Amino acid sequence: MKIQEADAKSLLVAQSLPIPGWEVAHTVPEARAAAERILAGGASAVVIKAQVLVGGRGKAGGVKLASSADEAEKVAAAILGMEIKGITVRKVLVAEAADIEREFYMSAVLDRAGRRILLMGSAEGGVEIEQVAIDHPEAIIRHHADPLLGLLDYQAREFVFEMGLGGHLKAAVAIAKGLVRTMLAYDADLVEINPLAIVRERDAAGSPLERLVCLDAKVTLDDSALPRHPELEALRDPDEEDPADREAREAGLTFIKLDGTIGCMVNGAGLAMTTMDLVKRAGGEPANFLDIGGGARADKVAAAMRIILADPKVDAILVNIFGGITRGDEVARGLIEARAVQERDVPMIVRIVGTNAAEAAGLLEQADFETASSLDDAAAKAVAASRGAAA
Ligand code: GDP
Ligand code: MN
């Protein structure tokens, strides 16, 4: 689950990371009032940032500075309602503008292959880090945290020195350790600060000083661990959840959209993976991974069908059910129900074996469904149907 920058910052503040204060505004007057408060507090400018769950907001014009309340109002009016990568901006973050000396990148990610937390850092922050990784991968420093003890002090120091942040050793070490702590505290799979910035400030006496602060924050949470953190469910942003993902979640289906043309409806994660492999081997491309789970009833099947058909790229559907606790006839009934109400008709190949397979076959034959006897046969038929539709 992706969460908004402002929410990610709240989680990081709770782990004592240094983050300049902010307010969230949903309307232009709210944004203006926030800017007025911040400017009245002594700030010379505010930064106004679109809150959308995509990166590259800066480049898209979704991050702007303003040095007066009037200007803040104009900027907020321009950002609220704008589209960034297809998402409408409905809220903005308003904060005192930082006077940036230098931008770094620092993140912690779950390294599944390494089975531990990986810290990544770079002195080339601010810009798109993906490009840095491609153009000069050596500019990205990597260290694994200890799987049992977390990030040890000496590891953090090594990491920070290699990043070129030795001048802010203490603060940078605290931030690196804080990122790992945040990963563990919330079962996050990514905690990313870009930019992590050295900013120019003034102390109480007015003398200049430099400080290391997190100016942007991105946190994604492990969906499978969310039941352990019920309070984080409130951070889900329904405005930005993909409608298909939302429907799948509400129906209790495991659904992952892919780029191909063959919709797959399967029960069990392993069988779903196998089905996708077979579709590929037969020369096709799966449009999704979809596991209807064990014991799925007709209504769940109908929901799965709606989700698959909502993807305009889908031009053939492969249904592959191994009836254990799932009853084949229930699935067949769900398919028949779904087809009766669906708006778009695409060729569908159904293979149901196991519990109540004979009843399922009878129902499907009566309703004129195309069935397949073996999995290879089903995959080949689905690929042929998709090719026929594309031709
Ligand atoms: P992103 O583009 O979605 O990653 O949004 P960021 O919050 O990272 O902002 C993009 C860029 O805007 C940063 O790399 C900074 O260069 C700039 N920026 C963000 N906040 C401030 C700020 O407070 N002051 C200044 N001067 N620039 C900022
Ligand atoms: Mn950023």
Tab-separated table of C-alpha atoms and ligand atoms in Angstrom:
chain	number	residue	atom	x	y	z
A	1	MET	CA	0.000	0.000	0.000
A	2	LYS	CA	1.346	3.390	-0.992
A	3	ILE	CA	0.719	6.283	1.365
A	4	GLN	CA	0.852	10.021	0.810
A	5	GLU	CA	3.978	12.056	1.530
A	6	ALA	CA	2.327	13.807	4.492
A	7	ASP	CA	1.387	10.451	6.077
A	8	ALA	CA	4.823	9.012	5.366
A	9	LYS	CA	6.331	12.044	7.083
A	10	SER	CA	4.133	11.479	10.133
A	11	LEU	CA	5.447	7.921	10.443
A	12	LEU	CA	9.028	9.180	10.140
A	13	VAL	CA	8.480	11.946	12.703
A	14	ALA	CA	7.223	9.275	15.099
A	15	GLN	CA	10.631	7.619	14.642
A	16	SER	CA	12.341	10.950	15.479
A	17	LEU	CA	13.566	11.768	11.972
A	18	PRO	CA	14.200	15.473	11.245
A	19	ILE	CA	11.405	16.755	9.046
A	20	PRO	CA	10.353	20.404	8.708
A	21	GLY	CA	6.757	20.998	9.842
A	22	TRP	CA	3.911	21.017	7.329
A	23	GLU	CA	0.175	21.419	6.888
A	24	VAL	CA	-2.166	19.691	4.459
A	25	ALA	CA	-4.737	21.778	2.556
A	26	HIS	CA	-7.660	20.554	0.444
A	27	THR	CA	-8.766	23.912	-0.945
A	28	VAL	CA	-7.147	27.126	-2.177
A	29	PRO	CA	-8.312	29.174	0.863
A	30	GLU	CA	-6.983	26.468	3.191
A	31	ALA	CA	-3.636	26.555	1.389
A	32	ARG	CA	-3.521	30.358	1.595
A	33	ALA	CA	-4.311	30.296	5.323
A	34	ALA	CA	-1.580	27.709	5.896
A	35	ALA	CA	0.908	29.830	3.937
A	36	GLU	CA	-0.080	32.917	5.972
A	37	ARG	CA	0.568	31.061	9.232
A	38	ILE	CA	3.941	29.788	8.045
A	39	LEU	CA	5.035	33.189	6.670
A	40	ALA	CA	3.873	34.908	9.873
A	41	GLY	CA	6.097	32.469	11.781
A	42	GLY	CA	9.145	34.013	10.083
A	43	ALA	CA	9.500	31.940	6.916
A	44	SER	CA	10.589	33.869	3.836
A	45	ALA	CA	8.822	31.440	1.479
A	46	VAL	CA	6.641	28.356	1.480
A	47	VAL	CA	6.768	25.261	-0.679
A	48	ILE	CA	3.464	23.865	-1.972
A	49	LYS	CA	3.470	20.234	-3.034
A	50	ALA	CA	0.851	18.116	-4.771
A	51	GLN	CA	-0.135	15.080	-2.700
A	52	VAL	CA	-0.503	12.276	-5.206
A	53	LEU	CA	0.825	8.751	-5.047
A	54	VAL	CA	3.226	9.082	-7.970
A	55	GLY	CA	6.830	10.217	-8.191
A	56	GLY	CA	8.236	13.034	-10.272
A	57	ARG	CA	5.819	15.639	-8.986
A	58	GLY	CA	8.519	18.287	-9.181
A	59	LYS	CA	9.107	17.736	-12.888
A	60	ALA	CA	5.357	17.688	-13.524
A	61	GLY	CA	4.940	21.146	-11.976
A	62	GLY	CA	3.443	19.827	-8.754
A	63	VAL	CA	6.073	21.357	-6.427
A	64	LYS	CA	6.326	25.157	-6.316
A	65	LEU	CA	7.638	27.897	-4.056
A	66	ALA	CA	5.752	31.029	-3.065
A	67	SER	CA	7.005	34.011	-1.075
A	68	SER	CA	3.714	35.709	-0.239
A	69	ALA	CA	0.190	34.658	0.663
A	70	ASP	CA	-1.077	35.956	-2.700
A	71	GLU	CA	1.511	33.966	-4.570
A	72	ALA	CA	0.741	30.890	-2.453
A	73	GLU	CA	-2.902	31.264	-3.382
A	74	LYS	CA	-2.047	31.371	-7.098
A	75	VAL	CA	0.292	28.409	-6.866
A	76	ALA	CA	-2.204	26.351	-4.860
A	77	ALA	CA	-4.924	27.177	-7.401
A	78	ALA	CA	-2.662	25.922	-10.180
A	79	ILE	CA	-1.678	22.706	-8.403
A	80	LEU	CA	-5.039	21.703	-6.913
A	81	GLY	CA	-7.010	20.052	-9.672
A	82	MET	CA	-4.062	19.517	-11.993
A	83	GLU	CA	-3.390	16.029	-13.308
A	84	ILE	CA	-0.106	14.299	-12.629
A	85	LYS	CA	0.374	11.016	-14.486
A	86	GLY	CA	-3.397	10.672	-14.780
A	87	ILE	CA	-4.153	11.402	-11.128
A	88	THR	CA	-6.070	14.526	-10.116
A	89	VAL	CA	-4.475	16.502	-7.291
A	90	ARG	CA	-6.979	16.854	-4.432
A	91	LYS	CA	-4.706	18.089	-1.681
A	92	VAL	CA	-1.412	19.865	-1.187
A	93	LEU	CA	1.244	19.937	1.474
A	94	VAL	CA	2.323	23.416	2.578
A	95	ALA	CA	5.617	23.893	4.434
A	96	GLU	CA	8.301	26.435	5.054
A	97	ALA	CA	10.526	26.404	1.959
A	98	ALA	CA	13.918	24.992	2.705
A	99	ASP	CA	17.050	26.798	1.523
A	100	ILE	CA	18.766	23.819	-0.067
A	101	GLU	CA	22.553	23.564	-0.110
A	102	ARG	CA	22.803	20.015	-1.466
A	103	GLU	CA	20.472	17.088	-2.204
A	104	PHE	CA	21.159	13.443	-1.354
A	105	TYR	CA	19.186	10.229	-1.695
A	106	MET	CA	18.672	7.686	1.082
A	107	SER	CA	16.333	4.737	1.266
A	108	ALA	CA	15.724	1.400	2.937
A	109	VAL	CA	14.066	-1.375	0.935
A	110	LEU	CA	13.193	-4.952	1.570
A	111	ASP	CA	15.716	-7.015	-0.376
A	112	ARG	CA	13.702	-10.197	-0.819
A	113	ALA	CA	16.510	-12.109	-2.488
A	114	GLY	CA	18.986	-11.081	0.208
A	115	ARG	CA	16.345	-11.648	2.893
A	116	ARG	CA	17.271	-8.508	4.736
A	117	ILE	CA	16.877	-4.764	4.662
A	118	LEU	CA	19.025	-2.983	2.107
A	119	LEU	CA	20.065	0.615	2.618
A	120	MET	CA	20.783	2.649	-0.480
A	121	GLY	CA	22.284	6.098	-0.581
A	122	SER	CA	23.637	8.515	-3.111
A	123	ALA	CA	25.144	11.965	-3.237
A	124	GLU	CA	23.193	12.417	-6.478
A	125	GLY	CA	19.814	12.902	-4.891
A	126	GLY	CA	16.909	15.056	-5.927
A	127	VAL	CA	16.807	13.962	-9.547
A	128	GLU	CA	15.315	10.692	-10.660
A	129	ILE	CA	17.355	8.110	-8.855
A	130	GLU	CA	16.355	5.428	-11.373
A	131	GLN	CA	18.335	7.350	-14.004
A	132	VAL	CA	21.383	7.571	-11.723
A	133	ALA	CA	21.139	3.803	-11.193
A	134	ILE	CA	21.255	3.285	-14.969
A	135	ASP	CA	23.859	5.917	-15.918
A	136	HIS	CA	26.309	5.465	-13.037
A	137	PRO	CA	25.337	2.625	-10.760
A	138	GLU	CA	28.583	3.148	-8.815
A	139	ALA	CA	27.104	6.402	-7.491
A	140	ILE	CA	24.673	4.365	-5.389
A	141	ILE	CA	26.007	3.019	-2.110
A	142	ARG	CA	24.468	-0.199	-0.769
A	143	HIS	CA	24.677	-1.783	2.669
A	144	HIS	CA	22.601	-4.544	4.203
A	145	ALA	CA	21.360	-4.143	7.757
A	146	ASP	CA	22.106	-7.015	10.092
A	147	PRO	CA	19.157	-9.396	9.865
A	148	LEU	CA	18.921	-9.813	13.637
A	149	LEU	CA	20.440	-6.683	15.114
A	150	GLY	CA	19.231	-4.071	12.637
A	151	LEU	CA	21.603	-1.405	11.358
A	152	LEU	CA	24.651	-1.349	13.623
A	153	ASP	CA	26.457	1.898	14.364
A	154	TYR	CA	29.588	0.958	12.461
A	155	GLN	CA	27.514	-0.058	9.418
A	156	ALA	CA	25.640	3.223	9.517
A	157	ARG	CA	28.903	5.185	9.783
A	158	GLU	CA	30.489	3.342	6.860
A	159	PHE	CA	27.385	3.910	4.769
A	160	VAL	CA	27.185	7.590	5.578
A	161	PHE	CA	30.901	8.228	4.906
A	162	GLU	CA	30.660	6.465	1.547
A	163	MET	CA	27.667	8.626	0.686
A	164	GLY	CA	29.776	11.716	1.259
A	165	LEU	CA	27.818	12.798	4.300
A	166	GLY	CA	30.733	12.617	6.741
A	167	GLY	CA	30.308	16.317	7.473
A	168	HIS	CA	26.912	15.528	8.976
A	169	LEU	CA	27.901	12.191	10.436
A	170	LYS	CA	25.787	12.186	13.568
A	171	ALA	CA	22.597	13.384	11.903
A	172	ALA	CA	23.051	11.117	8.885
A	173	VAL	CA	23.705	8.043	11.050
A	174	ALA	CA	20.557	8.797	13.031
A	175	ILE	CA	18.561	9.080	9.815
A	176	ALA	CA	19.949	5.843	8.343
A	177	LYS	CA	19.125	3.990	11.547
A	178	GLY	CA	15.727	5.678	11.635
A	179	LEU	CA	14.907	4.392	8.154
A	180	VAL	CA	15.639	0.822	9.197
A	181	ARG	CA	13.618	1.300	12.411
A	182	THR	CA	10.716	2.633	10.340
A	183	MET	CA	10.864	-0.424	8.065
A	184	LEU	CA	10.611	-2.716	11.073
A	185	ALA	CA	8.071	-0.685	13.054
A	186	TYR	CA	5.472	-0.633	10.283
A	187	ASP	CA	6.445	-3.638	8.132
A	188	ALA	CA	7.241	-1.267	5.283
A	189	ASP	CA	8.844	-2.548	2.122
A	190	LEU	CA	10.222	0.849	1.125
A	191	VAL	CA	11.159	3.982	3.032
A	192	GLU	CA	12.698	6.568	0.737
A	193	ILE	CA	13.976	10.092	1.334
A	194	ASN	CA	14.648	12.044	-1.853
A	195	PRO	CA	15.866	14.633	-1.332
A	196	LEU	CA	17.626	14.217	1.939
A	197	ALA	CA	18.958	17.758	1.989
A	198	ILE	CA	21.584	19.855	3.649
A	199	VAL	CA	19.732	23.117	4.229
A	200	ARG	CA	20.853	26.536	5.372
A	201	GLU	CA	19.119	27.818	8.471
A	202	ARG	CA	19.731	30.355	11.198
A	203	ASP	CA	20.037	29.647	14.884
A	204	ALA	CA	18.197	31.595	17.601
A	205	ALA	CA	20.910	34.258	17.583
A	206	GLY	CA	20.620	34.673	13.821
A	207	SER	CA	23.895	32.979	12.906
A	208	PRO	CA	23.863	30.718	9.855
A	209	LEU	CA	23.986	26.952	10.321
A	210	GLU	CA	23.594	23.867	8.193
A	211	ARG	CA	21.208	21.053	8.983
A	212	LEU	CA	20.353	17.721	7.407
A	213	VAL	CA	16.600	17.242	6.891
A	214	CYS	CA	14.217	14.934	5.015
A	215	LEU	CA	12.357	17.088	2.487
A	216	ASP	CA	10.393	14.338	0.749
A	217	ALA	CA	9.267	10.960	2.053
A	218	LYS	CA	7.879	7.908	0.368
A	219	VAL	CA	6.756	4.867	2.327
A	220	THR	CA	5.086	1.756	0.982
A	221	LEU	CA	3.661	-0.782	3.385
A	222	ASP	CA	3.613	-4.538	2.967
A	223	ASP	CA	-0.050	-5.347	2.279
A	224	SER	CA	0.309	-8.793	3.776
A	225	ALA	CA	1.474	-7.303	7.077
A	226	LEU	CA	-1.315	-4.700	7.330
A	227	PRO	CA	-3.437	-6.866	9.643
A	228	ARG	CA	-0.636	-6.401	12.201
A	229	HIS	CA	-1.071	-2.606	11.989
A	230	PRO	CA	-4.812	-1.921	11.850
A	231	GLU	CA	-4.201	1.784	12.569
A	232	LEU	CA	-2.342	2.142	9.254
A	233	GLU	CA	-5.462	1.126	7.316
A	234	ALA	CA	-6.668	4.721	7.903
A	235	LEU	CA	-3.811	5.938	5.690
A	236	ARG	CA	-5.220	4.209	2.634
A	237	ASP	CA	-6.240	6.826	0.077
A	238	PRO	CA	-9.382	5.536	-1.648
A	239	ASP	CA	-9.303	8.422	-4.158
A	240	GLU	CA	-6.146	7.037	-5.637
A	241	GLU	CA	-6.616	3.338	-5.340
A	242	ASP	CA	-7.066	1.741	-8.734
A	243	PRO	CA	-10.773	0.808	-9.028
A	244	ALA	CA	-9.867	-2.760	-9.991
A	245	ASP	CA	-7.565	-3.092	-6.979
A	246	ARG	CA	-10.273	-1.760	-4.699
A	247	GLU	CA	-12.942	-4.108	-6.021
A	248	ALA	CA	-10.550	-7.051	-5.732
A	249	ARG	CA	-9.639	-6.153	-2.165
A	250	GLU	CA	-13.282	-5.747	-1.162
A	251	ALA	CA	-14.218	-9.058	-2.792
A	252	GLY	CA	-11.306	-10.827	-1.081
A	253	LEU	CA	-9.540	-11.651	-4.350
A	254	THR	CA	-5.800	-11.526	-4.903
A	255	PHE	CA	-5.383	-9.544	-8.105
A	256	ILE	CA	-2.343	-8.127	-9.837
A	257	LYS	CA	-2.722	-6.404	-13.176
A	258	LEU	CA	-0.219	-7.253	-15.900
A	259	ASP	CA	0.291	-6.032	-19.458
A	260	GLY	CA	-0.983	-8.918	-21.599
A	261	THR	CA	-4.289	-9.733	-23.270
A	262	ILE	CA	-5.375	-13.009	-21.691
A	263	GLY	CA	-7.381	-12.640	-18.510
A	264	CYS	CA	-6.740	-15.469	-16.059
A	265	MET	CA	-9.136	-16.609	-13.343
A	266	VAL	CA	-7.622	-19.288	-11.173
A	267	ASN	CA	-7.904	-20.652	-7.658
A	268	GLY	CA	-4.744	-20.908	-5.617
A	269	ALA	CA	-1.582	-18.834	-6.008
A	270	GLY	CA	0.514	-21.751	-7.234
A	271	LEU	CA	-1.974	-22.759	-9.890
A	272	ALA	CA	-2.295	-19.107	-10.923
A	273	MET	CA	1.484	-18.904	-11.445
A	274	THR	CA	1.433	-22.172	-13.384
A	275	THR	CA	-1.408	-20.933	-15.551
A	276	MET	CA	0.492	-17.757	-16.369
A	277	ASP	CA	3.565	-19.824	-17.273
A	278	LEU	CA	1.510	-22.037	-19.563
A	279	VAL	CA	-0.102	-19.052	-21.270
A	280	LYS	CA	3.378	-17.681	-21.922
A	281	ARG	CA	4.630	-21.043	-23.169
A	282	ALA	CA	1.706	-21.198	-25.563
A	283	GLY	CA	2.831	-17.820	-26.942
A	284	GLY	CA	0.400	-15.548	-25.108
A	285	GLU	CA	0.719	-12.836	-22.482
A	286	PRO	CA	-1.338	-12.937	-19.284
A	287	ALA	CA	-3.338	-9.786	-18.512
A	288	ASN	CA	-3.362	-10.474	-14.800
A	289	PHE	CA	-2.684	-12.723	-11.881
A	290	LEU	CA	-5.984	-13.486	-10.181
A	291	ASP	CA	-6.490	-15.956	-7.365
A	292	ILE	CA	-10.132	-16.358	-6.344
A	293	GLY	CA	-8.987	-18.323	-3.293
A	294	GLY	CA	-10.275	-21.519	-1.809
A	295	GLY	CA	-13.994	-22.135	-1.426
A	296	ALA	CA	-14.998	-19.220	-3.663
A	297	ARG	CA	-18.747	-18.923	-4.235
A	298	ALA	CA	-20.595	-17.736	-7.290
A	299	ASP	CA	-20.597	-14.046	-6.282
A	300	LYS	CA	-16.823	-14.001	-5.925
A	301	VAL	CA	-16.458	-15.542	-9.370
A	302	ALA	CA	-18.753	-12.882	-10.797
A	303	ALA	CA	-16.663	-10.133	-9.150
A	304	ALA	CA	-13.491	-11.655	-10.589
A	305	MET	CA	-15.048	-11.660	-14.050
A	306	ARG	CA	-16.039	-7.984	-13.732
A	307	ILE	CA	-12.493	-7.052	-12.734
A	308	ILE	CA	-10.942	-8.981	-15.613
A	309	LEU	CA	-13.328	-7.520	-18.185
A	310	ALA	CA	-12.802	-3.984	-16.922
A	311	ASP	CA	-9.334	-4.161	-18.494
A	312	PRO	CA	-9.865	-3.088	-22.128
A	313	LYS	CA	-6.786	-5.018	-23.238
A	314	VAL	CA	-8.331	-8.357	-22.293
A	315	ASP	CA	-9.525	-10.152	-25.434
A	316	ALA	CA	-9.712	-13.728	-24.127
A	317	ILE	CA	-10.220	-15.305	-20.722
A	318	LEU	CA	-8.827	-18.514	-19.349
A	319	VAL	CA	-10.596	-19.976	-16.326
A	320	ASN	CA	-8.606	-22.681	-14.596
A	321	ILE	CA	-10.114	-24.183	-11.450
A	322	PHE	CA	-8.921	-27.118	-9.443
A	323	GLY	CA	-11.814	-28.005	-7.187
A	324	GLY	CA	-10.700	-28.924	-3.690
A	325	ILE	CA	-12.748	-26.971	-1.181
A	326	THR	CA	-13.799	-24.870	-4.145
A	327	ARG	CA	-16.760	-26.581	-5.790
A	328	GLY	CA	-16.676	-26.677	-9.573
A	329	ASP	CA	-20.430	-26.245	-9.939
A	330	GLU	CA	-20.337	-23.071	-7.801
A	331	VAL	CA	-17.699	-21.615	-10.088
A	332	ALA	CA	-19.669	-22.632	-13.184
A	333	ARG	CA	-22.768	-20.942	-11.759
A	334	GLY	CA	-20.727	-17.809	-11.083
A	335	LEU	CA	-19.429	-17.792	-14.658
A	336	ILE	CA	-22.925	-18.183	-16.077
A	337	GLU	CA	-24.237	-15.421	-13.815
A	338	ALA	CA	-21.378	-13.141	-14.763
A	339	ARG	CA	-21.810	-13.703	-18.472
A	340	ALA	CA	-25.499	-12.915	-18.248
A	341	VAL	CA	-24.775	-9.393	-17.004
A	342	GLN	CA	-21.443	-8.541	-18.607
A	343	GLU	CA	-21.290	-5.683	-21.074
A	344	ARG	CA	-18.418	-6.942	-23.154
A	345	ASP	CA	-18.229	-10.384	-24.697
A	346	VAL	CA	-14.825	-11.997	-25.083
A	347	PRO	CA	-14.012	-15.635	-25.826
A	348	MET	CA	-13.661	-17.669	-22.662
A	349	ILE	CA	-12.098	-21.092	-22.207
A	350	VAL	CA	-12.964	-22.950	-19.042
A	351	ARG	CA	-11.195	-25.837	-17.412
A	352	ILE	CA	-12.671	-27.143	-14.174
A	353	VAL	CA	-11.432	-30.335	-12.553
A	354	GLY	CA	-11.799	-31.820	-9.073
A	355	THR	CA	-14.765	-31.450	-6.738
A	356	ASN	CA	-18.095	-31.444	-8.622
A	357	ALA	CA	-16.339	-31.256	-11.997
A	358	ALA	CA	-19.036	-33.367	-13.662
A	359	GLU	CA	-21.823	-31.054	-12.449
A	360	ALA	CA	-19.754	-28.085	-13.614
A	361	ALA	CA	-19.276	-29.640	-17.054
A	362	GLY	CA	-23.021	-30.208	-17.369
A	363	LEU	CA	-23.843	-26.612	-16.454
A	364	LEU	CA	-21.208	-25.180	-18.777
A	365	GLU	CA	-22.316	-27.336	-21.682
A	366	GLN	CA	-25.927	-26.266	-21.231
A	367	ALA	CA	-24.841	-22.623	-21.186
A	368	ASP	CA	-22.701	-23.129	-24.296
A	369	PHE	CA	-19.306	-22.394	-22.752
A	370	GLU	CA	-16.124	-23.497	-24.449
A	371	THR	CA	-14.316	-25.960	-22.213
A	372	ALA	CA	-10.925	-27.630	-22.292
A	373	SER	CA	-9.937	-31.045	-21.077
A	374	SER	CA	-6.320	-30.364	-20.182
A	375	LEU	CA	-4.415	-27.338	-19.055
A	376	ASP	CA	-2.203	-27.305	-22.149
A	377	ASP	CA	-5.301	-27.493	-24.303
A	378	ALA	CA	-6.888	-24.624	-22.349
A	379	ALA	CA	-3.810	-22.424	-22.694
A	380	ALA	CA	-3.516	-23.130	-26.421
A	381	LYS	CA	-7.204	-22.358	-26.983
A	382	ALA	CA	-6.999	-19.119	-24.997
A	383	VAL	CA	-3.962	-17.957	-26.958
A	384	ALA	CA	-5.649	-18.839	-30.258
A	385	ALA	CA	-8.799	-16.967	-29.187
A	386	SER	CA	-6.744	-13.909	-28.230
A	387	ARG	CA	-4.885	-13.978	-31.561
A	388	GLY	CA	-8.200	-14.329	-33.383
A	389	ALA	CA	-9.568	-11.314	-31.524
A	390	ALA	CA	-6.459	-9.241	-32.222
A	391	ALA	CA	-6.418	-10.107	-35.944
B	1	GDP	P1	9.059	14.666	-6.229
B	1	GDP	O1	9.468	15.370	-7.481
B	1	GDP	O2	7.710	14.063	-6.361
B	1	GDP	O3	10.081	13.688	-5.765
B	1	GDP	O4	8.923	15.809	-5.099
B	1	GDP	P2	10.022	16.423	-4.091
B	1	GDP	O5	9.379	16.732	-2.815
B	1	GDP	O6	11.215	15.544	-3.994
B	1	GDP	O7	10.424	17.783	-4.766
B	1	GDP	C1	11.105	17.844	-5.983
B	1	GDP	C2	12.198	18.888	-5.923
B	1	GDP	O8	11.665	20.151	-5.542
B	1	GDP	C3	13.276	18.594	-4.896
B	1	GDP	O9	14.270	17.742	-5.380
B	1	GDP	C4	13.803	19.967	-4.604
B	1	GDP	O10	14.806	20.318	-5.550
B	1	GDP	C5	12.605	20.862	-4.806
B	1	GDP	N1	12.089	21.207	-3.491
B	1	GDP	C6	11.263	20.485	-2.690
B	1	GDP	N2	11.048	21.088	-1.516
B	1	GDP	C7	11.763	22.244	-1.553
B	1	GDP	C8	11.985	23.304	-0.632
B	1	GDP	O11	11.480	23.352	0.478
B	1	GDP	N3	12.803	24.322	-1.053
B	1	GDP	C9	13.407	24.329	-2.274
B	1	GDP	N4	14.192	25.349	-2.590
B	1	GDP	N5	13.234	23.348	-3.158
B	1	GDP	C10	12.418	22.314	-2.815
B	2	MN	MN	11.281	13.428	-4.203
